[in-house]
Amino acid sequence: MKQYHFKDGLYMGKGKVLPVENEKKESIGYIEKEDISRFEKGSSFSYTFNNGTTVVMGIEKRSIKNFLVATYIIKMEGITYTLKDKAGNSLLYFCVVGEIDGKNIRIDENWSQEVEIKIDGIHIATIKPDDFSFKTRILLEENFDESSTFFAVSVLMYFMYKIYKKEAAFIENLISD
């Protein structure tokens, strides 16, 4: 597996840039927070490859009828993809499904609180957050390219996972009080 990493801080503010590096500590792209009106406040991020191509991901604003199921919008070079929380599963753990480039994608939280990305049922990446060092690692299968849409989605999905965890903790506190 190929390994990539970025330093995550407690607060990702607008204008802050997080470089994504490979095993040789070479920058392969960077992450930024975005502010897009179509998305929930604080839920949109972009990943820019070294060649200048940018992928933006955010959570679409929710209403009463879709309050419990988030919709994730991905925009890249005039193409838009939509992923959604898997109804039922997302109440228990982070689980997002959809289709990108004609391939089914599933993003699940595992028992180790890591995020696994599967394309057409094949595991391609694991996101491993480290709350102590704030270094997030992405392990990518050898046959997947770091310049692919799937890699950018893997990087950005970490931030969607963080938002999910904050919301889940908030709901858990409401229920337990």
CSV table of N, CA and C in Angstrom, one decimal, residues 91 168-177:
chain,number,residue,atom,x,y,z
A,91,LEU,N,-27.2,6.1,11.3
A,91,LEU,CA,-27.6,6.3,12.7
A,91,LEU,C,-26.7,5.6,13.7
A,168,ALA,N,-22.8,13.4,15.7
A,168,ALA,CA,-23.2,12.2,16.5
A,168,ALA,C,-23.0,12.4,18.0
A,169,ALA,N,-21.9,13.0,18.3
A,169,ALA,CA,-21.6,13.3,19.8
A,169,ALA,C,-22.6,14.3,20.3
A,170,PHE,N,-23.0,15.3,19.6
A,170,PHE,CA,-24.0,16.2,20.0
A,170,PHE,C,-25.4,15.5,20.2
A,171,ILE,N,-25.8,14.7,19.3
A,171,ILE,CA,-27.1,13.9,19.5
A,171,ILE,C,-27.0,13.0,20.6
A,172,GLU,N,-25.9,12.3,20.8
A,172,GLU,CA,-25.7,11.4,21.9
A,172,GLU,C,-25.8,12.1,23.3
A,173,ASN,N,-25.2,13.3,23.3
A,173,ASN,CA,-25.3,14.1,24.6
A,173,ASN,C,-26.8,14.6,24.8
A,174,LEU,N,-27.5,14.9,23.8
A,174,LEU,CA,-28.9,15.3,24.0
A,174,LEU,C,-29.7,14.1,24.5
A,175,ILE,N,-29.5,12.9,24.0
A,175,ILE,CA,-30.2,11.7,24.3
A,175,ILE,C,-29.9,11.3,25.8
A,176,SER,N,-28.6,11.4,26.1
A,176,SER,CA,-28.2,10.9,27.4
A,176,SER,C,-28.5,11.9,28.6
A,177,ASP,N,-28.8,13.1,28.3
A,177,ASP,CA,-29.1,14.1,29.3
A,177,ASP,C,-30.6,14.0,29.8
